[in-house]
Amino acid sequence: YNWYTATATYGGYNTTTDTSYSICPKGWRLPKDGGSGEFQALRNVYSSSAFGDDWRNTPLNFIFAGNRSGGSTNNASTSGNYWSSTASNNNFAYHLDLMNSSNVYLGINAKFRGLSVRCIAEQDFWSITYMQQMTPELANSVTAPTDSSVTTLATTSAEYNAATPGSVVPQRTLTDSRDSKTYTIRKLADGRVWMAQNLRLVGPISASDLNPANTNVTSRSTFALTASNSGTWCTTNSSACDDQSMVLDSGNDNYGAYYNWYAATAGTGTYETTTDTSYSICPKGWRLPKGGDSGEFQTLYGKYNSSTLLSGANGPNFTFAGWRIGGSMSYTGTESYNWSNTAYYNHSAYTLYLSIWDVYPARNAYKYQGSTVRCINAN
């Protein structure tokens, strides 16, 4: 295809920017280029010493199809040229160029030449499948409800697009690729995308599963999450108690799992930690909310300023999951503590405390306590 055809006649001589149209199937488009687009992002990942061959093998399977100019096909079987949606100037558009099995270039080509086309799937808030696919850009692509009185859920793009902006709560059900458990996520009136269920990740999760280089997971390479479904948890303020992982699977999908702060922060929230932590056991692209008087729990409470609103089934949907200290659960059904990433002191960290009577969005709890986790989309 020449570039005019590849862009469904929208990329002409006078086009000097990205085009919004292509001959790709509905829901697909041409990749962006120009040094910061999807071809570059792909090249950043597939960049070994022989990455020309990497691109021609599984899973990419690009072809040395050559290009067309005038009445002949050039360099078939020795190079491959693929259009992007991005123009360089009146005469040229950006393209991907595979050459001689060993080089991959991101360059420009004359718009009149015939190049191959590979399409990329459109991704938006409504098309992704996994928690790990949610990005700040996708989170920002939908409008938050105007206030806490909005409880109508939009669970499909059709429902969302048919509604007046701000009149619905955008909601999806996504899968955590680490253990295949599913979660409801919602964009709430504070403008953030939150999990509307408690995290249920339990062990054994190996250290390699928490390597940040793995796009399916989140955190750090020196922490192994191991479930502790029996036995007595620590009950003293000390590094001996606070610097070990403790996790309990409640067996209840509404309550989720209980974590001490060390486990919730993927081993970075220790007895000595007195500031924010950078890591968590949330899925990649998600994190623990910030705590304290200026944190995200406080901001959420500014929009949903009662226990009834925070536990609303079509709102934040916080549950009264209780909490664990020692060998027993306390106040299940009437109270809950939800971890933040913010330490209060050596022996305690900030939480959102919720009961059927009261709300304290910046309350502290002992780090050894077993509390629930709600993740917020990172930005």
XYZ file of C-alpha atoms in Angstrom:
379
model
C 0.000 0.000 0.000
C 1.117 3.559 -0.546
C 0.621 5.723 2.521
C -2.547 7.312 1.102
C -4.168 3.888 0.825
C -2.814 2.599 4.155
C -4.377 5.592 5.898
C -7.746 5.146 4.140
C -7.099 8.249 1.985
C -6.588 10.508 5.036
C -2.796 10.584 4.731
C -2.038 12.783 1.756
C 0.672 15.135 0.559
C -0.422 17.867 2.965
C -0.576 15.591 6.027
C 2.371 16.257 8.346
C 1.108 14.704 11.617
C -0.557 11.482 12.770
C -3.579 10.181 10.932
C -6.594 8.854 12.804
C -7.802 6.501 10.075
C -6.410 3.395 8.417
C -7.432 0.342 6.434
C -7.005 -1.814 9.526
C -10.067 -3.686 10.830
C -12.451 -1.973 13.235
C -10.806 -1.843 16.657
C -7.324 -1.850 15.082
C -5.061 0.864 13.668
C -1.629 1.622 12.235
C 1.157 1.828 14.845
C 2.471 5.270 15.729
C 6.126 6.092 15.101
C 8.474 9.059 15.046
C 10.767 7.899 17.842
C 8.206 7.625 20.630
C 5.478 5.422 19.165
C 4.603 1.750 19.287
C 7.271 0.646 16.817
C 9.857 2.221 19.127
C 8.246 0.615 22.186
C 8.407 -2.768 20.464
C 12.018 -2.182 19.493
C 12.863 -1.358 23.114
C 11.717 -4.831 24.130
C 13.038 -6.858 21.193
C 16.558 -5.466 21.106
C 19.034 -8.333 21.318
C 22.291 -8.386 19.325
C 20.498 -10.195 16.491
C 17.137 -8.541 16.854
C 16.520 -8.472 13.119
C 16.072 -12.230 13.343
C 14.083 -11.838 16.554
C 11.535 -9.756 14.678
C 11.087 -12.416 12.000
C 10.501 -15.214 14.525
C 7.730 -16.016 16.980
C 6.023 -14.085 18.479
C 6.479 -11.095 16.124
C 6.712 -12.868 12.764
C 7.495 -9.827 10.637
C 8.189 -10.670 6.979
C 10.888 -9.613 4.530
C 8.334 -8.529 1.935
C 10.394 -5.695 0.446
C 8.695 -2.612 -0.976
C 7.106 -1.461 -4.211
C 8.246 1.482 -6.339
C 7.167 2.126 -9.910
C 6.534 -1.162 -11.659
C 8.718 -3.427 -9.544
C 9.060 -4.956 -6.098
C 12.389 -4.272 -4.417
C 14.412 -6.204 -1.825
C 11.865 -8.938 -1.223
C 13.365 -11.633 1.045
C 16.085 -9.263 2.326
C 14.152 -6.386 3.911
C 10.735 -5.532 5.307
C 9.062 -2.111 5.375
C 5.956 -1.297 7.424
C 3.942 1.921 7.477
C 3.166 3.855 10.654
C 0.358 6.406 11.034
C 2.864 9.248 11.508
C 3.919 11.659 8.765
C 7.365 13.242 8.743
C 6.600 15.990 6.198
C 4.684 16.473 2.956
C 6.612 13.783 1.096
C 7.594 11.236 3.748
C 6.032 9.193 6.520
C 7.667 7.149 9.273
C 8.094 3.433 8.834
C 9.713 0.361 10.335
C 12.587 -1.014 8.269
C 14.007 -4.508 8.806
C 17.222 -5.040 6.887
C 19.502 -8.017 6.228
C 18.419 -10.124 9.223
C 20.414 -8.030 11.659
C 19.149 -4.445 11.764
C 15.905 -2.699 12.605
C 15.555 0.972 11.749
C 12.869 3.525 12.481
C 13.102 5.840 9.499
C 11.067 7.629 6.843
C 9.946 6.562 3.395
C 8.347 8.288 0.441
C 4.563 8.269 0.715
C 4.159 7.015 -2.865
C 6.031 3.765 -2.205
C 4.249 0.490 -1.511
C 4.950 -0.811 1.992
C 3.429 -3.556 4.116
C 0.922 -2.950 6.918
C 0.759 -4.477 10.393
C -2.138 -3.365 12.574
C -2.141 -2.860 16.339
C -5.195 -3.397 18.535
C -6.804 -0.311 19.959
C -6.732 -0.315 23.759
C -8.982 1.755 25.931
C -10.636 1.469 29.318
C -13.225 -0.868 27.807
C -11.024 -3.204 25.773
C -8.380 -4.404 28.227
C -8.568 -7.758 29.993
C -5.932 -7.690 32.726
C -5.305 -5.489 35.743
C -1.730 -5.111 34.503
C -2.939 -3.411 31.291
C -4.497 -0.441 33.077
C -2.399 2.696 32.613
C -2.890 6.283 33.784
C -3.742 7.194 30.182
C -6.517 4.602 30.010
C -7.747 5.582 33.468
C -7.916 9.213 32.337
C -9.815 8.314 29.165
C -13.098 7.962 31.069
C -14.901 10.642 33.056
C -15.319 10.306 36.806
C -18.807 10.602 38.316
C -19.565 14.148 39.378
C -20.127 13.257 43.032
C -21.015 10.476 45.441
C -24.694 10.586 44.531
C -23.908 8.990 41.160
C -24.385 5.233 41.554
C -25.437 4.143 38.074
C -22.785 1.780 36.718
C -21.564 1.804 33.116
C -20.058 -1.622 32.464
C -19.669 -1.383 28.678
C -18.447 1.292 26.291
C -21.967 1.518 24.837
C -23.477 2.295 28.253
C -20.737 4.812 28.965
C -20.931 6.568 25.581
C -24.728 6.807 25.777
C -24.587 8.587 29.131
C -24.050 12.237 29.961
C -20.422 12.685 31.085
C -20.182 12.353 34.846
C -23.576 10.703 35.225
C -22.295 7.123 35.511
C -19.594 5.201 37.349
C -17.288 3.522 34.776
C -16.748 -0.099 35.876
C -14.810 -3.086 34.533
C -14.029 -6.620 35.661
C -10.345 -7.393 35.088
C -8.087 -10.365 35.777
C -4.871 -10.318 37.812
C -2.529 -12.253 35.526
C -0.495 -13.513 38.503
C -3.166 -15.825 39.883
C -6.135 -15.380 37.472
C -8.398 -13.896 40.138
C -10.811 -11.242 38.910
C -11.600 -7.835 40.386
C -14.135 -5.100 39.863
C -12.503 -1.724 39.252
C -14.250 1.653 39.145
C -13.459 5.278 38.446
C -14.825 7.132 41.451
C -15.778 10.715 42.226
C -12.252 11.567 43.417
C -11.106 11.109 39.804
C -9.090 7.937 40.483
C -9.573 4.331 39.416
C -9.846 2.042 42.447
C -10.302 -1.647 43.008
C -13.850 -2.128 44.295
C -12.855 -5.389 46.003
C -10.133 -6.371 48.443
C -6.981 -8.003 47.102
C -6.942 -11.817 47.362
C -3.343 -12.582 46.353
C -1.798 -15.242 48.590
C 1.298 -17.426 48.475
C 3.330 -19.028 47.468
C 4.478 -16.199 45.207
C 8.153 -16.451 44.332
C 10.643 -13.606 44.244
C 10.916 -13.875 40.462
C 7.145 -13.359 40.194
C 7.648 -9.970 41.815
C 10.414 -8.834 39.479
C 9.535 -5.396 38.052
C 10.977 -6.459 34.676
C 8.091 -8.913 34.348
C 5.194 -7.029 32.807
C 2.662 -9.285 34.514
C 3.557 -8.350 38.054
C 4.518 -5.491 40.236
C 7.078 -5.185 42.795
C 10.557 -6.252 43.762
C 12.931 -9.137 43.317
C 13.915 -9.676 46.949
C 10.530 -10.510 48.470
C 8.643 -13.789 48.507
C 4.989 -13.739 49.567
C 4.051 -16.841 51.519
C 0.596 -17.562 52.879
C 0.215 -18.278 56.601
C -3.239 -19.728 57.015
C -2.681 -21.046 60.510
C -0.705 -20.208 63.600
C -0.408 -17.100 65.713
C 0.778 -13.794 64.320
C 3.135 -11.557 66.252
C 1.702 -9.165 68.790
C 4.685 -7.014 69.770
C 6.150 -3.796 68.363
C 9.567 -4.988 67.219
C 11.583 -5.682 64.106
C 11.278 -9.382 64.892
C 7.524 -9.120 64.384
C 7.241 -6.360 61.815
C 9.936 -7.543 59.395
C 8.392 -10.837 58.347
C 5.635 -11.633 55.875
C 2.265 -12.656 57.286
C -0.696 -13.347 55.020
C -4.045 -14.978 55.711
C -6.569 -15.990 53.060
C -9.984 -15.361 54.557
C -11.663 -17.713 52.090
C -14.265 -14.997 51.581
C -14.188 -13.122 48.250
C -15.797 -10.086 49.870
C -13.221 -9.862 52.650
C -10.183 -10.911 50.607
C -6.832 -11.634 52.262
C -5.270 -10.091 55.358
C -1.684 -8.819 55.233
C 0.662 -7.327 57.747
C 2.248 -4.109 56.476
C 5.508 -5.835 55.543
C 3.621 -8.197 53.226
C 1.381 -5.447 51.816
C 4.441 -3.394 50.902
C 6.311 -6.338 49.357
C 8.911 -6.372 52.090
C 9.782 -2.667 51.966
C 7.634 -1.533 54.885
C 9.782 -2.574 57.805
C 9.865 -1.654 61.480
C 12.405 1.071 60.652
C 10.344 2.592 57.813
C 8.902 5.988 58.732
C 7.988 7.376 55.286
C 6.109 6.255 52.165
C 7.022 2.937 50.576
C 7.539 2.609 46.818
C 6.503 -1.034 46.418
C 3.416 -3.107 47.072
C 1.821 -6.435 46.265
C -0.701 -4.689 44.030
C -0.683 -5.691 40.346
C 1.829 -3.925 38.104
C 0.452 -0.475 37.307
C -1.377 -0.320 40.659
C -0.210 0.614 44.155
C -1.292 1.138 47.730
C -3.027 4.479 48.342
C -1.063 7.163 50.129
C -2.083 7.682 53.731
C -2.248 10.498 56.228
C -4.151 13.762 56.302
C -3.218 14.615 52.688
C -3.377 11.116 51.253
C -5.702 9.467 48.763
C -7.875 7.863 51.432
C -8.481 11.371 52.755
C -9.294 12.654 49.252
C -11.703 9.776 48.675
C -13.358 10.508 52.007
C -13.821 14.103 50.840
C -16.180 12.727 48.172
C -17.708 9.796 50.093
C -17.826 11.255 53.583
C -19.707 8.589 55.513
C -19.487 4.919 56.301
C -22.622 4.362 54.236
C -21.177 6.030 51.157
C -17.772 4.360 51.405
C -19.377 0.934 51.712
C -21.931 1.669 48.983
C -22.325 -1.279 46.617
C -22.224 1.011 43.559
C -19.497 3.250 44.975
C -16.197 2.401 46.688
C -17.755 -0.812 48.078
C -15.447 -1.094 51.102
C -16.275 -4.104 53.259
C -16.277 -4.571 57.022
C -13.723 -7.354 56.848
C -12.426 -7.041 60.392
C -8.752 -7.428 61.214
C -6.319 -9.976 62.618
C -4.020 -9.807 65.632
C -2.480 -12.836 67.264
C -4.419 -15.994 66.504
C -7.864 -14.545 66.026
C -10.009 -12.216 63.944
C -11.658 -9.155 65.435
C -14.803 -7.227 64.540
C -15.575 -9.042 61.301
C -18.759 -7.549 59.897
C -18.495 -4.247 61.754
C -14.984 -2.786 61.180
C -12.054 -2.803 58.767
C -8.571 -1.367 58.346
C -7.205 -0.820 54.820
C -3.461 -0.353 54.419
C -1.851 2.726 52.863
C 1.795 2.948 51.755
C 2.559 5.574 54.412
C 4.246 4.837 57.739
C 3.064 6.668 60.832
C 5.937 5.661 63.112
C 8.318 2.724 63.568
C 5.607 0.417 64.784
C 2.560 1.704 62.898
C 1.308 2.800 59.464
C -1.631 4.798 58.197
C -4.863 3.079 57.205
C -8.407 3.878 56.237
C -10.449 2.777 59.258
C -14.088 2.067 58.561
C -16.826 0.845 60.864
C -20.590 0.707 60.577
C -20.616 3.892 62.684
C -17.454 5.877 61.933
C -14.770 6.655 59.365
C -11.178 7.696 60.075
C -9.322 8.115 56.750
C -5.945 8.747 58.435
C -5.910 6.311 61.337
C -2.781 4.354 62.233
C -2.516 0.645 63.003
C 0.257 -1.628 64.222
C 2.384 -2.883 61.345
C 2.024 -6.479 62.491
C -1.754 -6.270 62.259
C -3.507 -8.216 59.513
C -5.480 -5.714 57.429
C -6.996 -5.646 53.955
C -5.601 -4.083 50.783
C -7.324 -1.914 48.187
C -5.172 -0.878 45.231
C -5.346 2.378 43.288
C -4.213 2.878 39.715
C -0.705 4.347 39.671
C 0.229 7.661 38.064
